[in-house]
Each structure stands twice: as C-alpha cells, then as structure tokens.
PDB file of C-alpha atoms and ligand atoms in Angstrom:
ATOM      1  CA  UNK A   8       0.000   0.000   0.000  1.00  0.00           C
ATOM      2  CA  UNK A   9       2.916   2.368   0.710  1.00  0.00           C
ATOM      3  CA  UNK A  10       4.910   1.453  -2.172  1.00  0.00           C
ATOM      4  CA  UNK A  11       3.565   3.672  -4.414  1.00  0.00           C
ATOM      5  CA  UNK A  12       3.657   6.631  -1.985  1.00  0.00           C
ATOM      6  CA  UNK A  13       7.294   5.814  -1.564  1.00  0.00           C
ATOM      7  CA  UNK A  14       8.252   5.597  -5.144  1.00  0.00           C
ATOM      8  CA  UNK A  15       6.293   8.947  -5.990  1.00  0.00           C
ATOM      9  CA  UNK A  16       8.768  10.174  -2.321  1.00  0.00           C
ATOM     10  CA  UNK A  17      11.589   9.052  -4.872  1.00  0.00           C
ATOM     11  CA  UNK A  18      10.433  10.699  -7.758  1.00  0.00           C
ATOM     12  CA  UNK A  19      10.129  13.474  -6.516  1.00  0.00           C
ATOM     13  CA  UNK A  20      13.486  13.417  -5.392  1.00  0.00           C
ATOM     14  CA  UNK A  21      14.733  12.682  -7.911  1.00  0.00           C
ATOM     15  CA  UNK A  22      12.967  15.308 -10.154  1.00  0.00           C
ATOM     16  CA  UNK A  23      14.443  17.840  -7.699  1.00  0.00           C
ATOM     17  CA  UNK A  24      17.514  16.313  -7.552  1.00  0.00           C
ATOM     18  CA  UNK A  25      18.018  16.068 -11.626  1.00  0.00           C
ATOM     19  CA  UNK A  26      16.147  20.023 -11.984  1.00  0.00           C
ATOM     20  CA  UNK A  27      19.626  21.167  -9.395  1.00  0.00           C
ATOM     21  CA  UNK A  28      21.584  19.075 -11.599  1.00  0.00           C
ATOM     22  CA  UNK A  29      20.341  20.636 -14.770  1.00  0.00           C
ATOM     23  CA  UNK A  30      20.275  24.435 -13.249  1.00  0.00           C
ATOM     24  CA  UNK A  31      23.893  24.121 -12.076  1.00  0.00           C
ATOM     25  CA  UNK A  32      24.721  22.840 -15.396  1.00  0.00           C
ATOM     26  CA  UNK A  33      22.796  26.108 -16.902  1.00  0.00           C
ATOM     27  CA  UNK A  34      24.456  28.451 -14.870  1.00  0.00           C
ATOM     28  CA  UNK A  35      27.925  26.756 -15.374  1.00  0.00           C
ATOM     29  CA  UNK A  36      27.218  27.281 -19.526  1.00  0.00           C
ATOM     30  CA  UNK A  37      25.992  31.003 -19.110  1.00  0.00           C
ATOM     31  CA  UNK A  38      28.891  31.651 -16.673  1.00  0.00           C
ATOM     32  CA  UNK A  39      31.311  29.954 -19.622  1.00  0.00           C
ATOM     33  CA  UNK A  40      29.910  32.193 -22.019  1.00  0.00           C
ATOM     34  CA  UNK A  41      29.959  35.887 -20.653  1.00  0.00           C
ATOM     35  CA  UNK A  42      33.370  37.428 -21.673  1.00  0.00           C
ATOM     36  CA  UNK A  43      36.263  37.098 -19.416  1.00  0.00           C
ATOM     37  CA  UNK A  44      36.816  39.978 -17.009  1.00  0.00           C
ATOM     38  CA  UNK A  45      38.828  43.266 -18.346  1.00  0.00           C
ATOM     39  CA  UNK A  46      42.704  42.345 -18.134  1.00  0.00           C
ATOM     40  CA  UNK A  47      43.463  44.966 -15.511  1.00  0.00           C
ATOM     41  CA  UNK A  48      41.614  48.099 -17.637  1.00  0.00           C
ATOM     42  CA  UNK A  49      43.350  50.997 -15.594  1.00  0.00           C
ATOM     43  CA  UNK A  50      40.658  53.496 -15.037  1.00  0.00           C
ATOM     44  CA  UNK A  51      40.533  56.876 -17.260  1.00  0.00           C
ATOM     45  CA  UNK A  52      42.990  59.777 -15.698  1.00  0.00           C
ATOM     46  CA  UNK A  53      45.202  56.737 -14.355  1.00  0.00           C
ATOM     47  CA  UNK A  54      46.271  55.077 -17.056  1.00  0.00           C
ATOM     48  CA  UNK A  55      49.905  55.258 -15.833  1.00  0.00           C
ATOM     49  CA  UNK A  56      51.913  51.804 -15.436  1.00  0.00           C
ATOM     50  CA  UNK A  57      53.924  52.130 -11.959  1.00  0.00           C
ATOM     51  CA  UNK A  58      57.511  50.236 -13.260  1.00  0.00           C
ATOM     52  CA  UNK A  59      57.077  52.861 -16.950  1.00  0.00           C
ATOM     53  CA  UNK A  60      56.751  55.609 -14.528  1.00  0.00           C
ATOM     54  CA  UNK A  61      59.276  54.714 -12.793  1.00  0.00           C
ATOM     55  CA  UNK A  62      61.648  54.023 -15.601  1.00  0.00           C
ATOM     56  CA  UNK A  63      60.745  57.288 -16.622  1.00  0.00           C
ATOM     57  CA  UNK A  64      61.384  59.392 -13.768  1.00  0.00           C
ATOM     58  CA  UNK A  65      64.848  56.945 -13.961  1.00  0.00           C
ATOM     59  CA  UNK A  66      65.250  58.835 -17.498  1.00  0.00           C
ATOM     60  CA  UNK A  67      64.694  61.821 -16.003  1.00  0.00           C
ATOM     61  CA  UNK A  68      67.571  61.765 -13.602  1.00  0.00           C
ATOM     62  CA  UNK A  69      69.837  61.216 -16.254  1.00  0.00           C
ATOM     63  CA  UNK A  70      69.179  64.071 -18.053  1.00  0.00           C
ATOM     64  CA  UNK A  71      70.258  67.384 -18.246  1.00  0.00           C
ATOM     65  CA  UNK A  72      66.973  69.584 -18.486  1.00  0.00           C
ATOM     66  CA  UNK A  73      67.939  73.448 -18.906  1.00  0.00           C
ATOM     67  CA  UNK A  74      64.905  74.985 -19.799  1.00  0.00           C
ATOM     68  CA  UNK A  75      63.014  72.297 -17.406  1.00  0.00           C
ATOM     69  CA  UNK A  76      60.712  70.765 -20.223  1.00  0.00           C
ATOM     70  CA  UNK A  77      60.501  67.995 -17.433  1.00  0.00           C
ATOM     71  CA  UNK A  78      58.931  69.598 -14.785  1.00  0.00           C
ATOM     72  CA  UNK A  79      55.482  67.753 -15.016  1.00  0.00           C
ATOM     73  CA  UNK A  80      57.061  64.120 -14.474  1.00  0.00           C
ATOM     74  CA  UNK A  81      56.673  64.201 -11.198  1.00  0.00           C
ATOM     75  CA  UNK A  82      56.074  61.178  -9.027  1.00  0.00           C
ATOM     76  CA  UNK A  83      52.930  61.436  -7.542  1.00  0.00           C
ATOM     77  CA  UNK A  84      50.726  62.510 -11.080  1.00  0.00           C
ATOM     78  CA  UNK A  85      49.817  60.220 -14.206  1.00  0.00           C
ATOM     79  CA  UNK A  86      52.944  60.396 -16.230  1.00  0.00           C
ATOM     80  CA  UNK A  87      50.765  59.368 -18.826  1.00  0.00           C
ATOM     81  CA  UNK A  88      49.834  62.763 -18.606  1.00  0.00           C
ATOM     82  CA  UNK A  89      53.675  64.357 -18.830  1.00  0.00           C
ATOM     83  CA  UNK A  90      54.822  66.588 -21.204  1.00  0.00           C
ATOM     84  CA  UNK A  91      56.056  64.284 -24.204  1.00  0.00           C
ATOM     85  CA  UNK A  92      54.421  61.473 -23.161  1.00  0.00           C
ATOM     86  CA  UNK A  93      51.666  59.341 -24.830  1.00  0.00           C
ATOM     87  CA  UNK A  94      50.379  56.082 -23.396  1.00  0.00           C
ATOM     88  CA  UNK A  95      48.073  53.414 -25.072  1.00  0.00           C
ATOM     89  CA  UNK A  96      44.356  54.342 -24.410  1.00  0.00           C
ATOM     90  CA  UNK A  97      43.615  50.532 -24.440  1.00  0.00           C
ATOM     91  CA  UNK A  98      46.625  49.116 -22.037  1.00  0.00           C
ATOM     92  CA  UNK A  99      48.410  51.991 -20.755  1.00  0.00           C
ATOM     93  CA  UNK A 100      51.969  51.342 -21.544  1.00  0.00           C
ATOM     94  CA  UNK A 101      53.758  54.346 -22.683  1.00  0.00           C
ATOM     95  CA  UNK A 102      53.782  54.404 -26.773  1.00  0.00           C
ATOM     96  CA  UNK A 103      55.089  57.561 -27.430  1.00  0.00           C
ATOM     97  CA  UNK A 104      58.196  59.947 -26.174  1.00  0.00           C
ATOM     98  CA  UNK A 105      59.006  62.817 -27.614  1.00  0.00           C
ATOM     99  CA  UNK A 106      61.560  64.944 -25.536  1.00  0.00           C
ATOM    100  CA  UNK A 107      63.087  67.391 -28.319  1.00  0.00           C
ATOM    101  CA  UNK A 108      64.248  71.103 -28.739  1.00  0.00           C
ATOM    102  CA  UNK A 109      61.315  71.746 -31.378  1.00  0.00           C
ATOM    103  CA  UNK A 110      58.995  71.678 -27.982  1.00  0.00           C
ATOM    104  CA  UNK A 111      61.331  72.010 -25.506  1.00  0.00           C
ATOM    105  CA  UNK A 112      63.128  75.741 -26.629  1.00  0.00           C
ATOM    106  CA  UNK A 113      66.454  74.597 -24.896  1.00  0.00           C
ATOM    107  CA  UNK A 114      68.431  71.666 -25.761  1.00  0.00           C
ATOM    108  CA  UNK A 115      68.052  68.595 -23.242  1.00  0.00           C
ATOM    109  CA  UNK A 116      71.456  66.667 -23.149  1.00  0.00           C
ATOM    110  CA  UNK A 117      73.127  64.399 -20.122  1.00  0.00           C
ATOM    111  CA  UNK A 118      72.880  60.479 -20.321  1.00  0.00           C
ATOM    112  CA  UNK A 119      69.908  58.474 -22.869  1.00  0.00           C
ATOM    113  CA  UNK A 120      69.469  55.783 -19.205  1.00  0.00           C
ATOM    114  CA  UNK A 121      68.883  52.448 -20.036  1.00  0.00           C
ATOM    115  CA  UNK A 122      65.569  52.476 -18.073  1.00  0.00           C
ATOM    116  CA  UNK A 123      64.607  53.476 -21.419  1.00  0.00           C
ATOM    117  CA  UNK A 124      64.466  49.558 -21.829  1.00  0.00           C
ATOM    118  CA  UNK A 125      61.354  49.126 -19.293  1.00  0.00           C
ATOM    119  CA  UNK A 126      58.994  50.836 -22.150  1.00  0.00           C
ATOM    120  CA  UNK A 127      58.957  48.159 -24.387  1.00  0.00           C
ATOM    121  CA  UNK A 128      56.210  48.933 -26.205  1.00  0.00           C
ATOM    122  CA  UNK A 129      57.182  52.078 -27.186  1.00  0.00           C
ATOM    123  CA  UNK A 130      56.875  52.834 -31.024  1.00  0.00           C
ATOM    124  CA  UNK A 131      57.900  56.300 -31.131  1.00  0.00           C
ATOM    125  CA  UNK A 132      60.989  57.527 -30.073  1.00  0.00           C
ATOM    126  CA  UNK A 133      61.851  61.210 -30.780  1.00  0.00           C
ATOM    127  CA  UNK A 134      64.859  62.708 -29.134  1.00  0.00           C
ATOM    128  CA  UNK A 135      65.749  65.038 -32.088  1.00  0.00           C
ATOM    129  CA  UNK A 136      67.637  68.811 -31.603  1.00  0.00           C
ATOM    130  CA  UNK A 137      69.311  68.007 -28.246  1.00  0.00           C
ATOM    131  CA  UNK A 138      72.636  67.833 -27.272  1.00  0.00           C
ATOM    132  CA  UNK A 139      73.697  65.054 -25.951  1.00  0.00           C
ATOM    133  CA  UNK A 140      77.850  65.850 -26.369  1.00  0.00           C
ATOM    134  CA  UNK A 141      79.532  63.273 -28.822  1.00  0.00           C
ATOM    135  CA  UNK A 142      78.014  60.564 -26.969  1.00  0.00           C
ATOM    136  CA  UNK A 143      77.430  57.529 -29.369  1.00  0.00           C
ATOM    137  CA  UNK A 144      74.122  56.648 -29.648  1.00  0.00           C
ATOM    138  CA  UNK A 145      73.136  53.478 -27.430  1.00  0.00           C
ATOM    139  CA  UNK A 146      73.078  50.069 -28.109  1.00  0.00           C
ATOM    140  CA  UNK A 147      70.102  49.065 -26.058  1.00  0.00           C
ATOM    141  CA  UNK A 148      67.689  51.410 -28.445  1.00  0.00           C
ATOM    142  CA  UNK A 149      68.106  48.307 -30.822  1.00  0.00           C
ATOM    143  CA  UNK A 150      66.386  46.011 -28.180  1.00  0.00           C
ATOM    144  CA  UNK A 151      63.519  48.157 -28.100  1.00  0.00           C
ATOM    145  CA  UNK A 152      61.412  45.535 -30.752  1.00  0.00           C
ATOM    146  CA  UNK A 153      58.060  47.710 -30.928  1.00  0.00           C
ATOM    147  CA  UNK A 154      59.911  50.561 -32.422  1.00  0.00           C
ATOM    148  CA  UNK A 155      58.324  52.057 -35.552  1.00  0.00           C
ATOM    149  CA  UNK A 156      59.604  55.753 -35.453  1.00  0.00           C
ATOM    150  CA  UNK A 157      62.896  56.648 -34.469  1.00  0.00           C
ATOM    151  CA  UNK A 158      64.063  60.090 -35.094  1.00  0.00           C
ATOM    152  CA  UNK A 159      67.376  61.569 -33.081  1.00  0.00           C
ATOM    153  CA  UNK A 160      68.177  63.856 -36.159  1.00  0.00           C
ATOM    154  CA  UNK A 161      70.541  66.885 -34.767  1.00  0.00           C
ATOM    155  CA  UNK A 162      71.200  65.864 -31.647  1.00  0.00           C
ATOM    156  CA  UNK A 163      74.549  66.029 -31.093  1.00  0.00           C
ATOM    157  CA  UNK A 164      75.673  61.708 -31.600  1.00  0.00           C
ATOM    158  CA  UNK A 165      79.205  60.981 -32.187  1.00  0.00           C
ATOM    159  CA  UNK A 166      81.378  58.121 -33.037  1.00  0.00           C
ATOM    160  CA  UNK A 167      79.871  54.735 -34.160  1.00  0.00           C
ATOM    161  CA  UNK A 168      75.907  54.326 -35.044  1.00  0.00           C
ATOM    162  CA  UNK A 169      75.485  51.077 -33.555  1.00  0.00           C
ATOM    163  CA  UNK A 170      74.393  48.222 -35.946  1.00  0.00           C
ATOM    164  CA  UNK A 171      71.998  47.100 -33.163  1.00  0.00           C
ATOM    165  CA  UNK A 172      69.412  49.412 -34.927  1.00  0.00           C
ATOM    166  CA  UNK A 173      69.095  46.546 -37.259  1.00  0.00           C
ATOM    167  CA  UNK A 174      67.333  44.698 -35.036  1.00  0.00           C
ATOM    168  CA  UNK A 175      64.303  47.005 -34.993  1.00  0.00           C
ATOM    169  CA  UNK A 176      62.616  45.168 -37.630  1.00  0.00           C
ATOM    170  CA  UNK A 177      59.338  47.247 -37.411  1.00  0.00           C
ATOM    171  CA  UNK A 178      60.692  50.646 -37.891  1.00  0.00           C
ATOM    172  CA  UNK A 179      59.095  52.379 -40.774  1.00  0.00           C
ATOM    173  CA  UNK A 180      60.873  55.731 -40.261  1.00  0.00           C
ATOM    174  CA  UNK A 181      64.661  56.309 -39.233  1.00  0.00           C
ATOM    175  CA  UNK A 182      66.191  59.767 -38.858  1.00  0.00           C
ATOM    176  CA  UNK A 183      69.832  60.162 -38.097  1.00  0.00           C
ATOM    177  CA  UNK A 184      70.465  62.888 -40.053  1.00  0.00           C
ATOM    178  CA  UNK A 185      73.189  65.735 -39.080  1.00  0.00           C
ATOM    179  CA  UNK A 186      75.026  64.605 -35.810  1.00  0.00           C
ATOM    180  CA  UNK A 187      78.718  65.866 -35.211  1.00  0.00           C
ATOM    181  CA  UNK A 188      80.885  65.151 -37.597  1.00  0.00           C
ATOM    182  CA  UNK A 189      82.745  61.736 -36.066  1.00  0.00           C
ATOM    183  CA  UNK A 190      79.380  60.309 -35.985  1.00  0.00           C
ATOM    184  CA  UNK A 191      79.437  57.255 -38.764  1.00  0.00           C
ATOM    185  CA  UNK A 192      78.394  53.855 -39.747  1.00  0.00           C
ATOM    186  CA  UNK A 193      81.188  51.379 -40.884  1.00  0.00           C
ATOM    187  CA  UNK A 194      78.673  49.613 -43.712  1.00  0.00           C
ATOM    188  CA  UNK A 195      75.022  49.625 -43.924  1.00  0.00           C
ATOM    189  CA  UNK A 196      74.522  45.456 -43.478  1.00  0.00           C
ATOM    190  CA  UNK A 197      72.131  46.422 -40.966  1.00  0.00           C
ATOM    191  CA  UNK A 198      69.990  48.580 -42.454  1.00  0.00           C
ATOM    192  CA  UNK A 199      68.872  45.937 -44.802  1.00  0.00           C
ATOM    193  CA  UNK A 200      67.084  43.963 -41.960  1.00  0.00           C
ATOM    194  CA  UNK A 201      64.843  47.017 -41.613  1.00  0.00           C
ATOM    195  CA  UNK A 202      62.393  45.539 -44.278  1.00  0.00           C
ATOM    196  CA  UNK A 203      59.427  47.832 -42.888  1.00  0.00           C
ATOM    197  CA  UNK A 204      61.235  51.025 -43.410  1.00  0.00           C
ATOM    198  CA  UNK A 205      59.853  53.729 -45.806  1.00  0.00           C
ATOM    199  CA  UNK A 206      61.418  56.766 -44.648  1.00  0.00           C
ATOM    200  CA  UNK A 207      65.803  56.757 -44.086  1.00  0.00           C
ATOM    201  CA  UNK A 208      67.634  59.854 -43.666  1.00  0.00           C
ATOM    202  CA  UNK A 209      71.294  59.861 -42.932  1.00  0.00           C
ATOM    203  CA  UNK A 210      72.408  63.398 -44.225  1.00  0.00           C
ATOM    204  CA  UNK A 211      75.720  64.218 -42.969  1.00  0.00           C
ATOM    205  CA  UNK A 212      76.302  61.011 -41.140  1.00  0.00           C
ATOM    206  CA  UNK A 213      80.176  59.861 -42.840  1.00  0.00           C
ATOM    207  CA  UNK A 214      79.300  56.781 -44.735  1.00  0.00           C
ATOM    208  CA  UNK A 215      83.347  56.691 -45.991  1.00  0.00           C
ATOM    209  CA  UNK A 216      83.233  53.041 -45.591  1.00  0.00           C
ATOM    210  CA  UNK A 217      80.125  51.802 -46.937  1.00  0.00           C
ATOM    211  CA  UNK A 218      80.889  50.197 -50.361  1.00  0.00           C
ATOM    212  CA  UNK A 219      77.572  48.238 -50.604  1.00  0.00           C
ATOM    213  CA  UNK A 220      74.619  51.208 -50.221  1.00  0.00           C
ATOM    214  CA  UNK A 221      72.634  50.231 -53.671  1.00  0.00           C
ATOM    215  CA  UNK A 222      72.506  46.800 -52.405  1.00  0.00           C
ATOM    216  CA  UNK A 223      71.653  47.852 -49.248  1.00  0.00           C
ATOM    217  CA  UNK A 224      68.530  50.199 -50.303  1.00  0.00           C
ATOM    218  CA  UNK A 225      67.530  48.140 -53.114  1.00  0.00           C
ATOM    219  CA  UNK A 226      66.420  45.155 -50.268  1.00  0.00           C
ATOM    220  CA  UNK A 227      64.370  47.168 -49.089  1.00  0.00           C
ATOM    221  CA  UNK A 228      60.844  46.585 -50.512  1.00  0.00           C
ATOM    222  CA  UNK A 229      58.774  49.818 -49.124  1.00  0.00           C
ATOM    223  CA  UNK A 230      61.764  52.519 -49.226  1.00  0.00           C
ATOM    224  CA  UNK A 231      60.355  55.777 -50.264  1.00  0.00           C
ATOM    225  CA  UNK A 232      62.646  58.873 -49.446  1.00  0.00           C
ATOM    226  CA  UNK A 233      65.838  58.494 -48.365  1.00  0.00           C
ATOM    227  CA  UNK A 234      68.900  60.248 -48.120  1.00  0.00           C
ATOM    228  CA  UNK A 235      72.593  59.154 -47.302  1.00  0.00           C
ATOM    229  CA  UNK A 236      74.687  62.353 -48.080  1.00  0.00           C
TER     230      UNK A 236
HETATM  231  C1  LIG B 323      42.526  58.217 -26.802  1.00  0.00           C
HETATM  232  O1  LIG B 323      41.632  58.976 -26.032  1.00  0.00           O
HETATM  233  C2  LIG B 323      41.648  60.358 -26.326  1.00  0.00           C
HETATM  234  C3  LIG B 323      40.768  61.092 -25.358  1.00  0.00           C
HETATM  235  O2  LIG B 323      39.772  60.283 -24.809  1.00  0.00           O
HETATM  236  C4  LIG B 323      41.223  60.561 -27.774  1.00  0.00           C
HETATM  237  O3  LIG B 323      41.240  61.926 -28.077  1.00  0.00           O
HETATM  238  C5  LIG B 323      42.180  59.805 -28.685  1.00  0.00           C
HETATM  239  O4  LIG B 323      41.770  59.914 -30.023  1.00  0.00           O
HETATM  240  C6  LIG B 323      42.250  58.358 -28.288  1.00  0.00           C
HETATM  241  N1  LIG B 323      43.290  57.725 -29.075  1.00  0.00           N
HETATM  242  C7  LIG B 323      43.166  56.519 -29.599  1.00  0.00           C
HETATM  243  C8  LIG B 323      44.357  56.016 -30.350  1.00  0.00           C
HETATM  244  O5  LIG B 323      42.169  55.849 -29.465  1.00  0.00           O
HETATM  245  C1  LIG B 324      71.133  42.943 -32.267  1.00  0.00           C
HETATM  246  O1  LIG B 324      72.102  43.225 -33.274  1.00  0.00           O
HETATM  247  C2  LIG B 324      73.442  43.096 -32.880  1.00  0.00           C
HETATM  248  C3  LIG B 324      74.351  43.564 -33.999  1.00  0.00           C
HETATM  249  O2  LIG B 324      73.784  43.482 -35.263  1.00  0.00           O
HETATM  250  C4  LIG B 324      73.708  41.702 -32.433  1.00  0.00           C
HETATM  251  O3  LIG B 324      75.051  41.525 -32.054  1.00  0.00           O
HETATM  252  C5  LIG B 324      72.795  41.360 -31.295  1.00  0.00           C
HETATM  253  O4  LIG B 324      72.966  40.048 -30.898  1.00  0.00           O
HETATM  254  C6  LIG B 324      71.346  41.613 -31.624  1.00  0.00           C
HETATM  255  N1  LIG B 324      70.542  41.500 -30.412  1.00  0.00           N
HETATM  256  C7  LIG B 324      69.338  40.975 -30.366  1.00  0.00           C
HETATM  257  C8  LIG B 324      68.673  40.964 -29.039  1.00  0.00           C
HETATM  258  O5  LIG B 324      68.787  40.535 -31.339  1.00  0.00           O
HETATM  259  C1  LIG B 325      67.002  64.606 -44.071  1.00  0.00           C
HETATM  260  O1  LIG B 325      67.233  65.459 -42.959  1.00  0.00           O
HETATM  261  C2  LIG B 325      67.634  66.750 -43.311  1.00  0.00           C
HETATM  262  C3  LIG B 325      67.962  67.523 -42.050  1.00  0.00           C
HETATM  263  O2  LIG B 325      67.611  66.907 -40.879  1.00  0.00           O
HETATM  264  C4  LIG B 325      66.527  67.419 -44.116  1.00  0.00           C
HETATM  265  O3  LIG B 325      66.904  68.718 -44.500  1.00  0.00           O
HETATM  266  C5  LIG B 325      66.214  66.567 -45.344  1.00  0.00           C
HETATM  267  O4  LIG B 325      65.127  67.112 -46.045  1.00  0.00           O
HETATM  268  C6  LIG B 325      65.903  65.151 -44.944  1.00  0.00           C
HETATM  269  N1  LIG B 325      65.744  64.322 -46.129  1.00  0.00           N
HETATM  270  C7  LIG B 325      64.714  63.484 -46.325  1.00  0.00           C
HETATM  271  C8  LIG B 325      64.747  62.683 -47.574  1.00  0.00           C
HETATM  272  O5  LIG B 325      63.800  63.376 -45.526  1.00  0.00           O
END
C-alpha cells in the first residue's frame, strides 16, 4: 500500500535532484559564455603603469633639463599625462616619447638611461635637436622591438651608429640625419634587416666606408625617401 507513496517520495526526489543538476549545469554554460573579465583596464585619468613611470622618472635623472621641459614628471601625477608622453588608451603602456628642442626651446642633453628599456612597447621615439655631447648613440635602443619611429636627427651623436638598430625590424621611419661630424656607420649590413622602413635619412652622417649602399637600399621593398649624403 505504501509502495507507491514511496516511489512517488523518490520521484520526486529525484525530479528535484536532476532540476539542481540541470540548473547548475545552466548556470555553469551562461557563466562559460559571458566574456572574461577586463585584463586589468586601468581606469581613465590613471592610465599610468607604476615600473614605466618609474623608468621614466629613472630617465629623467639622467638628463640634463635646462629649460626644465621635465617639470610635469613628477612622481605622484599620471605620467601618462607628462609633457612628451603618450600612453596606449587601451593598455596603458607608454607608446610615445618625444623629448626634443622643437617643444622644448632649450636643448636637453646628459645620459639616454637604459631604463629606457622598461617601455617596451614604445613605437615612437623622438629625441631630435638636443645635445647630448659626442656621446654615441646606445646600443640598447636596438632592443627596443616595438619601435616604428625613431628620429634623433641633430642631436649632437658621435662616433659609431650602432648596428643594433638593425634589429628594430618594425621601424618604418629612421632619422639620423646631421650629428657631429665623427658620428658614422662602418657599412650599412644592418639597415637591410629594416624591411618595414619607408622613410631613411642619414644626411651628414660619414658613410666613408660603406661600399655596398645600392645593395643595401635596393632590399628594401617599401623605401620611399631616403637620403645618405
Ligand atoms: C585616446 O583617447 C583620447 C581622449 O579620450 C582621444 O582623443 C584619442 O583619439 C584616443 N586615441 C586613440 C588612439 O584611441
Ligand atoms: C642585435 O644586433 C646586434 C648587432 O647586429 C647583435 O650583435 C645582437 O645580438 C642583436 N641582439 C638581439 C637581441 O637581437
Ligand atoms: C634629411 O634630414 C635633413 C635635415 O635633418 C633634411 O633637411 C632633409 O630634407 C631630410 N631628407 C629626407 C629625404 O627626408
């Protein structure tokens, strides 16, 4: 007589038991299916990264800063929001740095730190009409991979341009036109990995040496202007 009652108790069970089943399995799917959470979206006015600020303010240091074009990186602001500065709206890293006489009025010389390094995903790079004393132009820039604009025309470089450049294989534009006069290259091998560039200027740098140039620029599919005297 109770059987039934007991197997409808069981049923009903396991109805309930199979609906939670079902539900959790529901919820698991729609959980699966909403897009995964932001990847650390910094909030608008703080876009700043703390290590590119802080390899900033590292560049900073090394400089020497006459007319004080550098007076907004300061520690406790956005240095998205310095003076030359430009970060990514969508991560925040710093893509853009442009410390050069055309905004500055005075010529910024001193030391080019290798802090510089810490912004790798910088694609612009202008440090043109400084002064920065005969100093060859550093090696590390060439580890900088992002790099699609380079331009340290009149600013002073001496001695060797380092064939580390040729490692920036996204650069589009290159300017190393008019340094001081012992500033050279001893051939132009590494130019030819640049296989993105369009735009080469290296007026006035001495290219005594180079025997190979037409080989050199002919490699290069996209070369517009460019100018190596
Ligand atoms: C970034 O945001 C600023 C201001 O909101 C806007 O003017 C600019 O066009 C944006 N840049 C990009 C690359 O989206
Ligand atoms: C960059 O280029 C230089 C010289 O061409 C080379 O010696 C060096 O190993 C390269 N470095 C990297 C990280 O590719
Ligand atoms: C190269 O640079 C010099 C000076 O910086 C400029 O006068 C010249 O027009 C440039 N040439 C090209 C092809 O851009």
């Amino acid at each position: 007589m109770s059987r039934p009652r007991q197997l409808t108790h069981a049923t009903i069970l396991i109805l309930l038991a199979t609906t939670w089943f079902l539900l959790s399995l529901s919820a698991t799917a729609v959980h699966a299916l909403r897009p995964p959470p932001q990847a650390a979206a910094p909030a608008p006015g703080t876009l700043c990264i703390p290590r590119e600020r802080d390899a900033l303010l590292a560049i900073k240091a090394r400089l020497i800063d006459p007319s004080n074009y550098l007076s907004s990186w300061r520690d406790e602001d956005d240095c998205c929001q310095w003076a030359g500065v430009k970060c990514s709206n969508r991560t925040g890293h710093v893509v853009k740095l442009q410390i050069s006489s055309y905004m500055t009025g005075n010529n910024v010389g001193g030391e080019i730190s290798s802090s510089l390094l810490a912004l790798q995903h910088l694609k612009h790079l202008d440090l043109s009409s400084n002064d920065f004393g005969g100093k060859p132009i550093p090696e590390f820039i060439g580890s900088l991979k992002s790099m699609t604009h380079l331009l340290l025309s009149r600013s002073n470089f001496g001695g060797r341009i380092p064939p580390h450049l040729g490692n920036l294989s996204n650069l589009i534009s290159l300017d190393l036109s008019y340094q001081l006069e012992s500033c050279h290259s001893l051939d132009l091998a590494w130019v030819s990995n640049l296989r993105k560039l369009q735009h080469l200027n290296m007026s006035k740098v001495d290219l005594r040496t180079v025997v190979d140039w037409t080989h050199v620029v002919n490699m290069i599919p996209c070369l517009g202007a460019f100018q190596l005297s």
